[in-house]
XYZ file of C-alpha atoms in Angstrom:
406
model
C 0.312 -40.440 72.570
C -1.851 -42.544 70.240
C -5.014 -40.942 71.638
C -3.496 -37.518 71.142
C -2.729 -38.245 67.414
C -6.249 -39.563 66.887
C -7.727 -36.351 68.356
C -5.595 -34.203 66.024
C -6.746 -36.146 62.912
C -10.382 -35.804 64.000
C -9.952 -32.041 64.494
C -8.376 -31.653 61.014
C -11.248 -33.567 59.344
C -13.816 -31.422 61.160
C -12.055 -28.195 60.151
C -11.897 -29.342 56.494
C -15.600 -30.173 56.403
C -16.577 -26.865 58.033
C -14.438 -24.927 55.556
C -15.832 -26.737 52.513
C -19.391 -26.331 53.747
C -18.871 -22.555 53.677
C -17.677 -22.505 50.019
C -20.849 -23.764 48.414
C -20.959 -25.244 44.923
C -19.752 -23.519 41.713
C -21.865 -20.502 40.886
C -24.042 -20.825 44.022
C -24.088 -18.445 47.009
C -25.774 -20.931 49.408
C -23.715 -23.319 51.571
C -23.345 -26.862 50.369
C -25.388 -29.534 52.111
C -24.298 -33.041 52.883
C -26.006 -35.984 51.221
C -27.941 -38.299 53.540
C -26.535 -41.391 51.869
C -22.924 -40.174 51.866
C -22.392 -38.078 54.971
C -19.394 -35.757 55.032
C -19.233 -35.367 51.196
C -20.275 -32.360 49.187
C -23.208 -32.500 46.818
C -21.632 -31.003 43.653
C -23.759 -29.283 41.010
C -23.000 -29.780 37.278
C -22.413 -26.126 36.397
C -19.686 -24.736 34.061
C -17.944 -21.370 34.491
C -19.103 -18.630 32.074
C -17.363 -18.267 28.682
C -15.202 -15.086 28.618
C -16.387 -12.357 26.218
C -14.220 -9.499 24.952
C -15.190 -6.060 26.205
C -15.757 -4.832 22.623
C -18.233 -7.630 21.950
C -19.829 -7.208 25.376
C -20.363 -3.527 24.665
C -22.197 -4.454 21.465
C -24.251 -7.184 23.132
C -25.270 -4.865 25.968
C -26.853 -2.410 23.541
C -30.551 -2.774 22.767
C -30.250 -3.469 19.009
C -27.706 -6.274 18.951
C -28.320 -7.378 15.334
C -27.738 -3.853 14.031
C -24.513 -3.500 15.985
C -23.211 -6.871 14.845
C -23.791 -5.787 11.233
C -21.858 -2.598 11.990
C -18.982 -4.642 13.417
C -18.874 -6.804 10.278
C -18.842 -3.726 8.055
C -16.056 -2.083 10.062
C -13.983 -5.278 10.102
C -14.328 -5.745 6.318
C -13.447 -2.102 5.692
C -10.329 -2.316 7.896
C -9.198 -5.549 6.254
C -9.771 -4.017 2.818
C -7.575 -1.045 3.753
C -4.839 -3.400 4.929
C -4.960 -5.413 1.696
C -4.977 -2.237 -0.405
C -1.862 -0.940 1.342
C -0.229 -4.347 0.773
C -0.984 -4.133 -2.957
C -3.622 -6.916 -2.988
C -6.194 -4.890 -4.908
C -8.438 -7.819 -5.846
C -8.692 -8.943 -2.220
C -9.316 -5.340 -1.126
C -12.206 -4.981 -3.596
C -13.834 -8.140 -2.213
C -13.566 -6.846 1.358
C -15.027 -3.451 0.415
C -17.982 -5.142 -1.297
C -18.558 -7.184 1.876
C -18.483 -3.964 3.872
C -21.163 -2.500 1.602
C -23.295 -5.637 1.993
C -22.999 -5.466 5.803
C -23.824 -1.746 5.731
C -26.980 -2.590 3.790
C -28.174 -4.679 6.755
C -28.074 -1.690 9.114
C -31.445 -0.215 10.045
C -29.824 3.002 11.221
C -29.860 5.055 8.015
C -27.139 7.486 9.084
C -24.635 4.768 10.013
C -25.493 2.731 6.915
C -24.897 5.770 4.693
C -21.522 6.550 6.316
C -20.268 2.978 5.991
C -21.468 2.709 2.381
C -19.807 6.052 1.618
C -16.467 4.864 3.044
C -16.633 1.580 1.115
C -17.568 3.319 -2.169
C -14.704 5.784 -1.906
C -12.257 3.013 -1.017
C -13.338 1.028 -4.091
C -12.670 4.138 -6.161
C -9.179 4.456 -4.685
C -8.414 0.840 -5.601
C -9.496 1.468 -9.212
C -7.294 4.558 -9.204
C -4.307 2.515 -8.005
C -4.955 0.010 -10.784
C -4.964 2.783 -13.388
C -8.706 2.735 -14.184
C -9.421 6.435 -13.652
C -12.931 6.370 -15.147
C -14.206 3.800 -12.616
C -12.381 5.663 -9.867
C -14.169 8.925 -10.736
C -17.561 7.182 -10.710
C -17.156 5.592 -7.263
C -15.428 8.561 -5.611
C -18.051 10.996 -6.921
C -20.791 8.885 -5.315
C -18.804 8.835 -2.045
C -18.399 12.623 -2.193
C -22.133 13.152 -2.709
C -22.849 10.859 0.242
C -20.409 12.740 2.491
C -21.979 16.063 1.582
C -25.474 14.710 2.235
C -24.357 13.592 5.705
C -22.517 16.902 6.322
C -19.313 14.953 6.918
C -16.671 17.647 6.362
C -13.691 15.371 6.995
C -15.040 12.783 4.583
C -15.828 15.507 2.045
C -12.235 16.782 1.990
C -10.942 13.232 1.683
C -13.072 12.401 -1.355
C -12.395 15.789 -2.952
C -8.684 14.985 -2.735
C -9.156 11.475 -4.151
C -11.311 12.823 -6.968
C -8.593 15.376 -7.708
C -6.037 12.551 -7.950
C -8.277 10.705 -10.424
C -8.635 13.772 -12.658
C -4.909 14.374 -12.394
C -4.263 10.840 -13.657
C -6.453 11.707 -16.664
C -4.325 14.867 -17.227
C -7.257 17.139 -16.262
C -4.913 19.286 -14.190
C -7.058 22.406 -13.850
C -10.044 20.349 -12.642
C -7.704 18.639 -10.165
C -6.391 22.013 -8.951
C -9.950 23.203 -8.301
C -10.806 20.038 -6.328
C -7.592 20.175 -4.280
C -8.212 23.848 -3.482
C -11.685 23.000 -2.110
C -10.228 20.172 -0.011
C -7.462 22.464 1.277
C -9.987 25.074 2.437
C -12.052 22.476 4.310
C -8.941 21.213 6.130
C -8.062 24.746 7.156
C -11.648 25.333 8.351
C -11.671 22.232 10.566
C -8.060 22.688 11.738
C -6.712 19.464 10.238
C -2.986 20.246 9.789
C -2.048 16.813 8.463
C -4.840 17.015 5.878
C -3.767 20.550 4.984
C -0.234 19.313 4.277
C -1.571 16.455 2.166
C -3.765 18.705 0.011
C -0.962 21.269 -0.395
C 1.194 18.416 -1.685
C -1.560 17.369 -4.100
C -1.874 20.974 -5.302
C 1.861 21.103 -5.918
C 1.805 17.955 -8.041
C -1.197 19.210 -10.045
C 0.515 22.566 -10.675
C 3.579 20.616 -11.782
C 1.470 18.755 -14.335
C -0.051 22.019 -15.529
C 3.430 23.465 -16.079
C 3.289 26.074 -13.290
C 6.612 25.121 -11.688
C 6.891 28.155 -9.428
C 3.483 27.496 -7.848
C 4.319 23.791 -7.586
C 7.537 24.420 -5.650
C 5.727 26.917 -3.368
C 2.920 24.486 -2.484
C 5.282 21.547 -2.020
C 7.608 23.567 0.227
C 4.660 24.547 2.455
C 3.529 20.912 2.533
C 7.041 19.746 3.510
C 7.149 22.268 6.354
C 3.801 21.038 7.731
C 4.792 17.362 7.411
C 7.910 17.994 9.451
C 5.963 20.032 12.024
C 3.435 17.223 12.625
C 6.186 14.545 12.409
C 4.607 12.838 9.423
C 7.590 10.889 8.052
C 5.641 9.304 5.213
C 4.338 12.723 4.155
C 7.815 14.241 4.438
C 9.190 11.535 2.161
C 6.438 12.160 -0.408
C 6.963 15.941 -0.352
C 10.740 15.567 -0.839
C 10.184 13.179 -3.749
C 7.712 15.529 -5.432
C 10.088 18.467 -4.966
C 12.685 16.302 -6.673
C 10.261 15.769 -9.565
C 9.751 19.538 -9.815
C 13.495 20.157 -9.948
C 13.842 17.412 -12.557
C 11.216 18.997 -14.814
C 12.930 22.372 -14.435
C 16.197 20.774 -15.592
C 17.955 20.811 -12.205
C 18.844 17.130 -12.312
C 21.549 17.063 -9.641
C 19.238 18.858 -7.182
C 16.514 16.376 -8.121
C 18.838 13.446 -7.336
C 19.723 14.972 -3.946
C 16.069 15.423 -2.951
C 15.056 11.946 -4.157
C 17.919 10.358 -2.204
C 16.704 12.097 0.973
C 13.193 10.828 0.291
C 14.507 7.308 -0.376
C 16.397 7.240 2.946
C 13.199 8.121 4.855
C 11.125 5.492 3.035
C 13.732 2.819 3.763
C 13.891 3.891 7.435
C 10.102 3.564 7.912
C 9.944 0.436 5.677
C 7.624 2.056 3.156
C 8.096 -0.205 0.130
C 5.645 1.719 -2.005
C 7.448 4.999 -1.334
C 10.816 3.353 -1.909
C 9.665 2.102 -5.313
C 8.432 5.569 -6.299
C 11.665 7.280 -5.237
C 13.876 4.710 -6.968
C 11.804 5.169 -10.111
C 12.217 8.964 -9.951
C 15.937 8.583 -9.276
C 16.234 6.462 -12.405
C 14.577 9.164 -14.510
C 16.927 11.840 -13.123
C 20.004 9.665 -13.711
C 18.756 9.024 -17.260
C 18.716 12.790 -17.874
C 22.308 12.874 -16.577
C 23.124 9.896 -18.890
C 24.272 7.855 -15.894
C 22.831 4.600 -17.228
C 24.455 2.336 -14.655
C 22.468 4.077 -11.912
C 19.364 4.053 -14.109
C 19.553 0.260 -14.361
C 20.374 -0.094 -10.642
C 17.416 1.920 -9.344
C 14.859 0.943 -11.980
C 15.673 -2.741 -11.683
C 15.018 -2.550 -7.925
C 11.892 -0.437 -8.452
C 10.438 -2.813 -11.045
C 9.920 -5.689 -8.606
C 8.291 -3.393 -6.057
C 6.007 -1.769 -8.634
C 4.908 -5.156 -9.963
C 3.977 -6.219 -6.440
C 1.619 -3.241 -6.114
C -0.078 -3.855 -9.481
C 0.412 -0.232 -10.584
C 0.425 -0.724 -14.369
C 1.077 2.909 -15.425
C 4.115 3.095 -13.145
C 5.375 -0.310 -14.307
C 5.046 0.814 -17.932
C 7.169 3.906 -17.224
C 9.855 1.861 -15.443
C 9.941 -0.796 -18.199
C 10.333 1.907 -20.845
C 13.102 3.696 -18.948
C 14.968 0.414 -18.410
C 14.671 -0.340 -22.115
C 16.056 3.114 -22.988
C 18.993 2.554 -20.613
C 19.859 -0.840 -22.119
C 19.451 0.617 -25.615
C 21.923 3.414 -24.835
C 24.452 0.973 -23.348
C 24.165 -1.358 -26.353
C 22.517 -4.268 -24.522
C 19.884 -4.733 -27.227
C 18.502 -8.148 -26.131
C 17.454 -6.692 -22.767
C 16.196 -3.543 -24.481
C 13.912 -5.687 -26.677
C 12.527 -7.507 -23.619
C 11.687 -4.326 -21.728
C 10.318 -2.491 -24.786
C 8.053 -5.484 -25.431
C 6.849 -5.488 -21.824
C 6.199 -1.726 -21.903
C 4.311 -2.025 -25.197
C 2.068 -4.814 -23.877
C 1.220 -2.805 -20.748
C 0.561 0.347 -22.797
C -1.905 -1.578 -24.953
C -3.692 -2.833 -21.829
C -3.908 0.727 -20.519
C -5.359 1.872 -23.842
C -8.878 0.792 -22.833
C -9.243 3.932 -20.674
C -8.014 7.506 -20.622
C -6.927 9.652 -23.553
C -7.063 7.465 -26.694
C -4.939 9.877 -28.777
C -2.251 10.038 -26.113
C -2.276 6.249 -25.792
C -2.023 5.751 -29.566
C 0.965 8.088 -29.653
C 2.665 6.186 -26.805
C 2.013 2.838 -28.520
C 3.411 4.134 -31.828
C 6.562 5.432 -30.109
C 7.152 2.120 -28.342
C 6.574 0.128 -31.524
C 9.148 2.268 -33.321
C 11.709 1.863 -30.524
C 11.060 -1.883 -30.338
C 11.582 -2.288 -34.100
C 14.870 -0.365 -33.934
C 16.044 -2.426 -30.949
C 15.224 -5.659 -32.807
C 17.278 -4.530 -35.828
C 20.183 -3.631 -33.569
C 19.779 -6.956 -31.800
C 20.301 -8.854 -35.088
C 23.617 -7.074 -35.644
C 24.468 -7.467 -31.952
C 23.800 -11.223 -32.143
C 26.121 -11.554 -35.150
C 28.864 -9.646 -33.353
C 28.313 -11.714 -30.216
C 28.646 -14.968 -32.187
C 31.912 -13.697 -33.664
C 33.154 -12.732 -30.196
C 32.185 -16.163 -28.876
C 34.001 -17.873 -31.790
C 37.204 -15.920 -31.190
C 37.023 -16.585 -27.450
C 36.609 -20.315 -28.134
C 39.647 -20.333 -30.412
C 41.749 -18.581 -27.775
C 40.682 -21.116 -25.143
C 41.441 -23.961 -27.567
C 45.016 -22.711 -28.056
C 45.548 -22.761 -24.308
C 44.179 -26.291 -23.983
C 46.382 -27.786 -26.773
C 49.558 -29.449 -25.527
C 52.338 -30.241 -28.048
C 54.428 -33.258 -27.294
C 57.902 -33.723 -28.785
């Protein structure tokens, strides 16, 4: 029995050595050889497994011009990060990323790709300036992006920058120029079969017509845009179209219809967690409720919108909300809060005075200064009345506290 156990152990050792000799060392296809000084042991080679590489990076490294493709990757990454920061309202961070994208695009030796990346970064910088309320800088950058897109025969890029340029001119109250630009962008989208883009440009046309005072055309364009947004299941676009239709109804004096449309738009924005859209719809709701003299709802919606608008850095929109809040507090007799919000609106309006229509800005500043002065006068009287109310309340509380003992 002992001999039999010894034979089994010897067979197991032999099988193990034969199996290991067939494996070879790491990364080697040849069988391993035994060392003469240490028979029966493998001679291991000091070789590490390869470092894993992502398939995107491997695809770049496999191409002949690796340096050019790495520069392209850096440009694309900076552009994507800039877009993310812009949507989050971090405009300063977005501008830095777009400038990095332009620098990386400048390293490309492929002229066509370099031009396309530089065009995208230029236009995106213009959009950021537009969001910040600097329409003149926006027009400069977007115009350069548009020229670049046309030079490269990039029809999709051309319609995009035409639309952005139209938005910039619309912000400067150049409505007829904006209508012309939006019409060109709309035709390109129809030519290339881009339904989502067609809906977007129809919406832009509607807003421009609204600014120009052509309410019938505005409602027609916005209704078409809403129909397309619903057809392509674009919830964000549907929310925007409903909100703009609400604005049209508001300007035509149909305030209850405007409230109904803005509430529908607000529900969609809340459902898709679109904070920017929610802020815009709450702001519009506040204006409609102000026309209906429902100041409690004005304060409710504008107070919620104010924090969201501040987060995005949209100074023109913040100025409008601050002014509307001040009007609401002024009408309800809360003059201290009215003074605060009129002061905030006046400071923002003065900051915005560096660009745009100087006459229009001077008129807005003068109106705010007048309202602020009136609110301060009312506040003095309000403070006196409040002190008297506080004194009487103190006396009443004192009577309750006094205990007479026999």
